[in-house]
XYZ file of C-alpha atoms in Angstrom:
610
model
C 74.328 72.848 88.204
C 77.380 70.813 89.638
C 79.360 73.288 89.069
C 77.048 75.558 91.400
C 76.924 73.309 94.000
C 80.679 72.687 94.121
C 81.505 76.544 94.083
C 78.951 76.770 97.215
C 80.608 73.997 98.736
C 84.275 75.828 98.328
C 82.910 79.016 99.494
C 81.270 77.307 102.334
C 78.199 79.272 101.907
C 75.519 79.089 104.979
C 72.292 77.640 104.230
C 69.725 80.095 103.738
C 68.625 79.945 108.082
C 70.567 82.243 109.835
C 72.219 81.378 113.071
C 70.181 81.831 115.821
C 72.320 83.057 118.849
C 71.960 81.391 122.352
C 70.030 78.381 120.896
C 72.894 76.455 118.762
C 75.932 74.747 119.573
C 78.284 74.154 116.646
C 79.300 70.747 118.329
C 75.787 69.509 118.218
C 76.531 69.431 114.288
C 77.852 65.978 113.267
C 80.133 67.108 110.609
C 80.014 64.058 107.873
C 80.646 66.430 105.007
C 84.227 65.050 104.261
C 82.527 61.624 102.695
C 80.008 63.428 100.738
C 82.506 65.497 99.357
C 84.734 63.178 98.406
C 82.346 61.003 96.774
C 81.044 64.033 95.111
C 84.431 64.781 93.691
C 84.765 61.027 92.543
C 81.557 61.502 91.004
C 82.192 64.306 89.014
C 85.722 62.956 87.858
C 83.735 59.966 86.672
C 81.479 62.022 84.666
C 84.301 64.206 83.274
C 85.700 61.326 81.895
C 82.311 60.254 80.322
C 83.189 59.788 76.170
C 79.948 61.359 75.768
C 80.483 64.383 78.224
C 83.631 64.969 75.865
C 82.443 63.893 72.636
C 78.936 65.623 72.540
C 78.664 64.383 69.004
C 77.653 60.778 70.541
C 74.555 62.536 71.902
C 72.977 64.390 69.664
C 74.061 62.433 66.179
C 71.193 59.639 67.424
C 68.779 61.953 66.488
C 70.065 63.551 63.609
C 67.519 63.453 60.584
C 67.419 65.145 57.000
C 65.890 68.494 57.823
C 68.837 68.907 60.086
C 71.323 67.525 57.505
C 69.640 70.133 54.778
C 69.757 72.828 57.137
C 73.245 72.303 58.176
C 74.444 71.929 54.889
C 72.802 75.461 53.555
C 74.854 76.989 56.720
C 77.747 75.178 56.601
C 78.159 76.226 52.520
C 77.101 80.025 53.363
C 79.802 79.565 56.337
C 82.261 78.350 54.533
C 82.156 80.750 51.667
C 82.671 83.664 54.858
C 85.334 81.871 56.286
C 87.545 81.491 53.228
C 88.558 84.942 52.354
C 88.457 85.939 56.530
C 91.082 82.963 57.010
C 93.025 84.141 53.842
C 92.656 87.759 55.016
C 93.618 86.923 58.689
C 96.618 85.162 58.041
C 98.178 88.409 56.426
C 97.541 89.966 59.600
C 99.849 87.885 61.246
C 102.642 88.324 58.458
C 102.253 84.619 57.549
C 101.290 83.090 53.888
C 97.475 82.932 53.281
C 97.651 79.057 53.371
C 97.778 79.024 57.111
C 94.839 80.874 57.717
C 93.158 78.027 55.675
C 94.677 75.371 57.724
C 93.521 76.892 60.921
C 89.824 77.374 59.557
C 89.680 73.598 58.259
C 91.114 71.821 61.177
C 89.306 74.211 63.637
C 85.995 73.410 61.927
C 86.429 70.060 61.702
C 87.687 69.177 65.486
C 84.947 71.359 66.925
C 82.024 69.199 64.995
C 82.891 66.244 67.684
C 83.649 68.434 70.887
C 81.602 71.596 70.470
C 78.476 71.878 72.313
C 77.065 75.200 70.774
C 76.291 74.571 67.077
C 76.203 78.539 66.270
C 80.135 78.571 67.259
C 82.983 78.294 64.264
C 86.597 78.032 65.255
C 88.936 79.451 63.135
C 91.279 82.233 62.500
C 89.975 85.711 63.984
C 91.581 88.985 63.640
C 92.227 89.301 67.353
C 94.336 85.944 67.479
C 96.282 87.103 64.171
C 97.084 90.406 66.016
C 98.439 88.656 69.007
C 99.901 86.480 66.900
C 102.246 89.122 65.021
C 102.643 90.739 68.328
C 104.428 87.613 69.623
C 105.938 86.068 66.600
C 106.764 89.068 64.197
C 110.388 88.477 62.654
C 110.230 84.958 63.727
C 110.244 81.549 61.676
C 106.809 80.490 61.489
C 107.559 77.453 63.742
C 106.891 80.171 66.297
C 103.708 80.461 65.493
C 103.322 76.365 65.602
C 104.320 76.623 68.934
C 102.041 79.243 70.054
C 98.988 77.358 68.830
C 100.293 74.471 70.377
C 101.118 76.202 73.733
C 97.960 77.829 73.427
C 95.873 74.675 73.139
C 97.382 72.964 76.204
C 97.046 75.917 78.376
C 93.333 75.989 77.426
C 93.345 72.224 77.949
C 94.440 72.960 81.559
C 92.165 75.329 82.247
C 89.552 73.124 81.406
C 90.798 70.171 83.570
C 91.099 72.643 86.525
C 88.025 74.525 86.037
C 89.805 77.894 85.623
C 87.282 79.194 82.688
C 86.365 81.714 85.799
C 89.529 83.914 85.054
C 88.173 85.336 81.987
C 86.028 87.090 85.103
C 88.519 89.517 85.658
C 88.341 90.996 82.346
C 85.511 93.401 82.521
C 83.503 94.631 79.923
C 84.756 98.162 79.775
C 88.304 96.609 79.212
C 87.255 94.114 76.711
C 85.493 97.142 74.662
C 88.742 99.258 74.574
C 90.709 96.068 74.219
C 88.424 95.083 71.054
C 88.122 98.989 69.737
C 91.864 99.318 69.853
C 92.777 95.871 67.807
C 90.107 97.069 65.181
C 92.222 100.745 64.910
C 95.177 98.863 64.728
C 93.947 96.318 62.274
C 92.769 98.961 59.960
C 95.812 101.037 60.183
C 97.995 98.042 59.491
C 95.832 97.473 56.299
C 95.941 101.276 54.961
C 99.366 100.031 53.107
C 97.812 97.686 51.463
C 94.638 99.285 50.771
C 97.028 102.381 49.091
C 99.225 99.955 47.280
C 102.206 100.979 49.447
C 105.352 98.915 50.087
C 105.033 97.366 54.079
C 107.571 99.256 56.507
C 108.468 97.604 59.895
C 105.811 97.744 62.640
C 106.287 100.284 64.949
C 102.937 100.619 66.527
C 99.947 101.757 65.818
C 100.823 106.010 65.428
C 104.116 105.026 63.627
C 102.108 103.169 60.857
C 99.647 105.779 60.407
C 102.031 108.587 60.237
C 104.624 106.249 57.838
C 101.039 105.908 55.382
C 100.367 109.430 55.702
C 103.543 110.230 54.968
C 103.480 108.458 51.645
C 100.369 109.137 50.485
C 102.252 110.679 47.092
C 103.161 107.196 46.402
C 99.913 105.415 46.648
C 99.384 103.163 43.640
C 96.224 104.441 41.771
C 95.092 100.742 40.787
C 95.274 99.483 44.531
C 93.533 102.585 45.736
C 90.570 102.396 43.702
C 90.093 98.669 43.635
C 90.124 99.249 47.700
C 88.059 101.660 48.004
C 85.491 100.176 45.525
C 85.315 97.016 47.219
C 84.924 98.672 50.912
C 81.973 100.499 48.879
C 80.535 97.266 47.696
C 80.898 95.300 50.720
C 78.718 98.018 52.829
C 76.496 97.975 50.014
C 76.352 94.144 50.158
C 75.539 94.134 53.879
C 72.903 96.645 54.056
C 71.072 94.676 51.132
C 68.661 92.726 53.367
C 67.121 96.174 53.877
C 65.525 95.858 50.854
C 63.792 92.654 51.597
C 60.291 94.378 53.255
C 60.234 96.090 50.418
C 60.179 93.602 47.824
C 57.331 90.898 48.370
C 58.678 87.730 46.458
C 60.233 85.213 48.631
C 62.594 83.748 46.316
C 64.265 87.369 45.326
C 63.930 87.858 49.186
C 66.524 84.582 49.892
C 68.444 85.261 47.322
C 69.697 88.761 48.220
C 69.992 87.387 51.923
C 72.602 84.545 50.263
C 74.010 87.288 48.872
C 74.268 89.718 51.465
C 75.811 86.743 53.718
C 78.440 85.773 50.697
C 79.546 89.247 50.401
C 83.491 88.741 51.313
C 83.486 85.550 49.092
C 81.649 87.318 46.028
C 83.947 90.507 46.112
C 87.003 88.527 46.474
C 85.918 86.387 43.558
C 84.993 89.376 41.483
C 88.539 91.315 42.268
C 90.211 88.113 41.237
C 88.311 87.383 37.965
C 89.329 91.111 37.153
C 92.896 90.624 37.832
C 93.226 87.095 35.848
C 91.793 89.040 32.943
C 94.108 92.143 33.410
C 96.994 90.074 33.909
C 96.201 87.684 30.688
C 95.230 90.496 28.598
C 98.156 92.722 29.701
C 101.663 91.881 29.056
C 104.697 94.134 29.584
C 107.973 92.691 27.893
C 106.454 89.545 27.788
C 105.601 89.299 31.403
C 101.898 89.393 32.337
C 101.250 92.226 34.712
C 98.237 93.668 36.788
C 97.378 96.982 37.763
C 97.664 96.422 41.427
C 99.572 94.260 43.743
C 98.459 90.426 43.891
C 98.533 87.923 47.005
C 101.077 85.204 45.345
C 101.449 81.883 45.180
C 99.712 79.727 47.958
C 100.789 76.122 48.429
C 98.320 74.172 48.117
C 96.775 71.018 50.094
C 96.830 69.913 53.932
C 100.360 69.634 55.644
C 101.244 66.121 56.879
C 101.088 65.144 60.562
C 103.980 67.074 62.167
C 104.393 66.800 66.149
C 105.424 70.796 67.101
C 107.400 69.963 69.750
C 110.666 69.856 67.687
C 113.934 72.327 67.458
C 114.135 75.156 64.474
C 117.009 76.229 62.827
C 117.269 80.189 63.000
C 120.065 81.930 60.885
C 122.245 78.893 61.464
C 121.618 78.103 65.174
C 119.230 75.854 66.433
C 116.390 77.009 69.029
C 115.222 74.212 70.730
C 111.473 73.919 71.747
C 111.641 75.335 75.629
C 113.817 78.433 74.147
C 111.037 78.957 71.650
C 108.363 78.742 74.552
C 110.724 81.228 77.077
C 110.876 83.555 73.702
C 107.048 83.836 73.588
C 106.967 84.855 76.920
C 103.501 86.193 78.123
C 101.979 85.240 74.656
C 101.545 81.459 76.696
C 99.227 83.132 78.919
C 97.249 85.910 77.348
C 97.057 83.968 73.600
C 94.648 81.532 75.312
C 92.909 83.794 77.897
C 91.814 86.141 75.040
C 90.809 82.809 73.237
C 88.893 81.805 75.887
C 86.937 84.955 76.486
C 86.114 85.323 72.747
C 84.913 81.608 72.925
C 82.875 81.441 76.247
C 81.419 85.006 75.170
C 80.248 83.662 71.894
C 79.048 80.444 73.179
C 77.040 82.572 75.982
C 75.685 84.597 73.156
C 74.072 82.040 71.256
C 73.454 78.974 73.523
C 70.006 78.302 73.047
C 68.778 78.035 76.632
C 71.551 80.266 78.127
C 73.463 77.533 79.848
C 77.296 76.619 78.464
C 79.171 74.114 79.500
C 82.112 76.157 79.812
C 84.566 73.338 80.691
C 83.796 71.400 77.505
C 84.117 74.393 75.544
C 87.783 75.137 76.863
C 88.528 71.459 76.048
C 87.090 71.748 72.277
C 88.931 75.069 72.169
C 92.137 73.723 73.674
C 91.761 70.489 71.296
C 91.339 72.477 68.073
C 94.719 74.344 68.889
C 96.369 71.586 69.800
C 95.509 69.055 66.892
C 95.583 72.032 64.313
C 99.189 73.119 65.135
C 99.982 69.350 64.146
C 99.140 70.247 60.947
C 100.712 74.089 60.635
C 97.620 75.729 61.899
C 97.691 79.289 63.645
C 96.240 79.843 67.176
C 92.094 80.081 66.730
C 89.226 80.661 68.473
C 85.319 81.613 67.666
C 84.297 84.496 65.924
C 81.024 86.701 66.182
C 80.969 87.379 62.466
C 80.947 83.907 61.821
C 78.928 82.820 64.438
C 76.215 85.381 63.443
C 76.418 83.963 60.080
C 75.625 80.076 61.259
C 72.698 81.583 63.078
C 71.242 83.082 60.181
C 71.617 80.629 58.590
C 69.554 78.478 60.578
C 72.153 75.932 61.707
C 70.596 73.110 63.436
C 73.844 71.497 64.916
C 77.447 71.316 64.980
C 77.965 69.419 61.786
C 77.725 72.116 59.576
C 81.253 72.707 60.547
C 82.019 69.711 58.630
C 80.527 71.310 55.108
C 82.566 74.548 56.090
C 85.542 72.320 56.420
C 85.063 70.302 53.600
C 84.666 73.716 51.290
C 87.729 74.721 52.901
C 89.449 71.760 51.786
C 88.607 71.966 48.319
C 89.418 75.216 48.256
C 93.174 74.017 49.588
C 93.099 71.277 46.965
C 91.644 72.795 43.980
C 91.726 76.644 44.172
C 94.575 77.742 45.369
C 96.349 78.524 42.080
C 93.383 80.994 41.679
C 94.403 82.362 44.533
C 97.452 83.826 43.116
C 95.210 86.346 41.541
C 93.442 88.059 44.747
C 94.182 91.623 45.187
C 95.835 92.204 48.544
C 93.970 95.371 48.187
C 90.902 93.333 48.245
C 92.029 91.487 51.340
C 92.335 94.589 53.133
C 89.267 96.165 52.437
C 87.622 92.721 53.609
C 89.831 93.082 56.891
C 88.951 97.032 57.034
C 85.260 95.947 56.822
C 85.402 93.381 58.895
C 87.050 94.853 62.185
C 84.953 98.241 61.724
C 81.982 96.590 63.530
C 84.222 96.011 66.340
C 84.724 99.625 67.195
C 82.890 100.552 70.394
C 83.684 104.405 70.928
C 80.453 104.933 72.154
C 80.644 103.096 75.005
C 83.009 105.956 76.730
C 79.455 108.161 76.751
C 77.787 105.585 78.788
C 80.439 104.832 80.990
C 80.605 108.650 81.978
C 77.270 108.158 83.162
C 75.778 106.447 86.541
C 75.553 103.062 87.318
C 79.164 102.937 85.886
C 81.956 103.724 88.358
C 84.770 105.890 87.701
C 87.164 103.544 87.476
C 85.202 101.744 84.246
C 86.300 104.836 82.404
C 89.489 104.752 83.671
C 90.148 101.427 82.790
C 88.340 101.786 79.564
C 90.794 104.916 78.873
C 94.074 103.445 80.072
C 93.392 99.857 78.336
C 92.802 101.675 74.700
C 95.628 104.099 75.036
C 98.219 101.710 76.066
C 97.286 99.339 73.591
C 97.481 101.773 70.850
C 101.288 102.859 72.072
C 102.731 99.805 73.814
C 100.917 96.698 71.949
C 97.508 94.890 72.735
C 99.434 92.552 75.123
C 100.423 95.194 77.444
C 96.984 97.465 77.065
C 94.966 94.268 78.250
C 97.247 93.343 81.395
C 97.195 97.261 82.150
C 93.196 97.278 81.941
C 92.693 94.490 84.252
C 95.014 95.745 86.634
C 92.758 99.157 86.567
C 89.642 97.216 86.586
C 90.701 95.730 89.705
C 91.192 98.258 91.818
C 87.444 98.739 92.729
C 87.132 95.126 93.756
C 90.347 95.032 95.411
C 89.111 98.397 97.305
C 86.427 96.478 98.785
C 87.931 93.364 99.352
C 91.261 94.517 100.542
C 90.068 97.929 102.547
C 86.797 96.288 103.465
C 83.934 98.374 104.814
C 82.539 98.646 108.386
C 79.015 99.760 108.947
C 77.750 100.364 112.692
C 73.693 100.396 114.099
C 71.728 99.172 117.116
C 70.194 95.847 117.914
C 68.577 93.794 120.259
C 69.485 89.805 120.528
C 67.501 86.756 120.798
C 66.269 86.630 124.538
C 67.377 89.798 125.480
C 66.134 93.082 126.228
C 69.497 94.934 126.261
C 70.396 97.326 123.192
C 73.666 96.811 121.896
C 75.958 98.453 119.632
C 76.332 96.286 116.167
C 79.237 96.619 113.616
C 79.263 94.472 110.642
C 82.142 94.135 108.499
C 81.070 93.668 105.035
C 81.992 91.290 102.688
C 85.686 89.757 103.823
C 88.236 90.558 106.792
C 91.590 90.031 105.424
C 94.841 91.209 107.088
C 94.775 94.563 105.228
C 91.272 95.411 106.574
C 92.198 94.852 110.402
C 92.926 98.150 111.048
C 89.931 99.950 109.716
C 87.854 97.272 111.838
C 89.904 97.804 115.072
C 89.761 101.619 114.735
C 85.567 101.378 114.139
C 85.271 98.787 117.267
C 87.508 100.742 119.330
C 85.881 104.113 118.812
C 82.388 102.651 119.687
C 83.890 101.365 122.807
C 85.526 104.820 123.711
C 81.940 106.720 122.653
C 79.404 104.213 124.542
C 81.557 102.251 127.241
C 78.589 101.117 129.226
C 76.894 99.188 125.977
C 78.057 96.130 125.029
C 79.714 95.535 121.859
C 78.540 92.674 118.964
C 80.375 92.131 116.171
C 78.120 90.652 113.142
C 79.543 87.946 110.817
C 76.753 87.200 108.788
C 77.785 89.189 105.848
C 81.564 87.945 105.977
C 82.560 85.416 103.266
C 86.101 85.128 104.107
C 88.388 85.469 106.915
C 92.268 85.114 107.035
C 95.046 83.751 109.779
C 95.817 87.270 110.525
C 92.450 88.724 110.544
C 91.689 85.714 113.242
C 94.318 86.479 115.462
C 93.627 90.411 115.239
C 89.958 89.617 116.071
C 91.700 88.006 119.505
C 93.613 90.895 120.300
C 90.714 93.578 119.806
C 88.356 91.479 122.119
C 91.018 91.911 124.649
C 90.916 95.704 124.101
C 87.410 96.025 123.894
C 87.715 94.032 127.472
C 90.261 96.734 128.901
C 87.986 99.914 127.702
C 85.302 97.913 130.461
C 82.912 97.662 127.669
C 82.466 93.696 128.851
C 83.107 91.026 126.221
C 83.269 91.349 122.380
C 80.300 89.235 121.412
C 80.427 87.911 117.872
C 77.082 86.746 116.341
C 76.227 84.733 113.147
C 79.608 82.920 113.033
C 79.738 80.177 110.554
C 80.474 76.701 112.500
C 83.973 76.263 110.985
C 85.160 79.651 112.041
C 84.030 78.738 115.444
C 86.123 76.131 116.040
C 88.989 78.076 114.394
C 88.792 80.805 116.207
C 87.905 79.293 119.727
C 85.153 80.693 120.532
C 83.003 80.095 123.543
C 78.660 80.070 123.228
C 76.997 82.432 125.698
C 73.504 83.204 126.018
C 73.993 86.350 123.885
C 76.312 84.525 121.169
C 80.064 83.659 120.866
C 83.281 84.738 123.050
C 86.741 84.066 123.184
C 87.672 81.233 125.443
C 89.777 82.805 128.153
C 92.708 80.704 129.520
C 91.978 79.231 133.112
C 93.822 81.060 135.862
C 96.332 79.004 137.442
C 95.639 77.533 140.774
C 98.123 78.460 143.715
C 97.331 75.137 145.496
């Protein structure tokens, strides 16, 4: 409610009561809004510094009981079994060793427990963040990934401090759909090589990657191919396992099938790792243990020690400073946090119990997850719909469920890392392909081709989707945003004008009314001038009225043009140009004079000859 009040104040929205012509003088209103606004700002600032506001755990932990603890434990363990294999797989998308995904999962889950407001949200690595990380850090040392996470966290904190969460509104639904669909296709294309056991080639884009895989199909490894396809089939079968629940009446069996479905990623990874371990220990080739498919390799155990990300790095004998790394990351410093905020706020809104989300606090929480995580070598993180859906289905009660997920991840890093060596790469590829397949939303094209969708919606989707596949997701997202902004810019910049007849208060004279829509900026002045002068030529005997009721913005150029337009109307002999429903602040800025019919521009007093 406070944010809405501030927004109304900034926009200077009028009250529900319409200005009555000929009855009100703006000078009669005593303006004490400055003092009120200042006190509100100080109150908002002090409330923003309240520990309970920035650490929501201090509010709900007092009501925490045994039932909540049990529900969160079940949800946290279930979520951890989903997050661990996904985090390992997402790290491979970013071109990183598997442990970096686990670092991000651990720190994101832990920090959000204290700062998060939505119990279903789970912060960690995602396919979108991994792909964007690869786009900006491919071929560079790992320190670039750490710096990207650190810088993204700072930008997210700044967005929270200055309440810039509204920026995600510039990414329309068609652009979001195209971006996620293209991302899913790029990830699937990139994982085809691992699924078929082909050596990795230099990344040349989606089409180059797919062509490279198709041209080397004859070189596919039989073991990897069979294992990968088998894992995909098993994952899909386990995903739809709950559909058997209505058939089976036994409650324990129903519950077991449900947990098996939620833990399908962990089960598939576990089974394939056990298979690989059995084959490696039972088969030897020249004294060396081998497996019929490629394995993940050694994973570094434990959580790294605290290390401040702001430091230099040596690349090929050359020292690269922290500012230089920021310059090389370029647009990623803005695009990565913007996509992260978009995903996290969308998830928070989807799962919020009352539909209300403290977007500012969510920005702070996400920023802290990335800043603190980068100090422990974590990759960029955000929320994920799949993990949130798992938490919701598991009956999560509070964000404390993330603590159990973090502890399970820590257990995996401390105890299970020697066994992660045996996870086949084809299995991780299958997990990723099955996870991102649900992100494909090609059916939206049919919906965008029908009303009430606009042509620019379909154009924005097409441009974003095509450019993402050809030039990369970061360029595609920016191009899609640019195209989707054409329609609102057309209304705001060009403006539109409607004309009609009206009778003013206390007047029997019929006036010709001209109503500018939305905003009057310097780019729309010519359209308004053309409409007004056309009416003045057509019926010079009838007075002209400019109704400002629907105007929400007015710039300096437009204000100056209005005065010049009033002079032109007077030269046509149509009388003064009358303005009605003008905001009090604009009356002063335009130097308007009130008459019985409305407001007119003040004219300079003629100089006396005496």
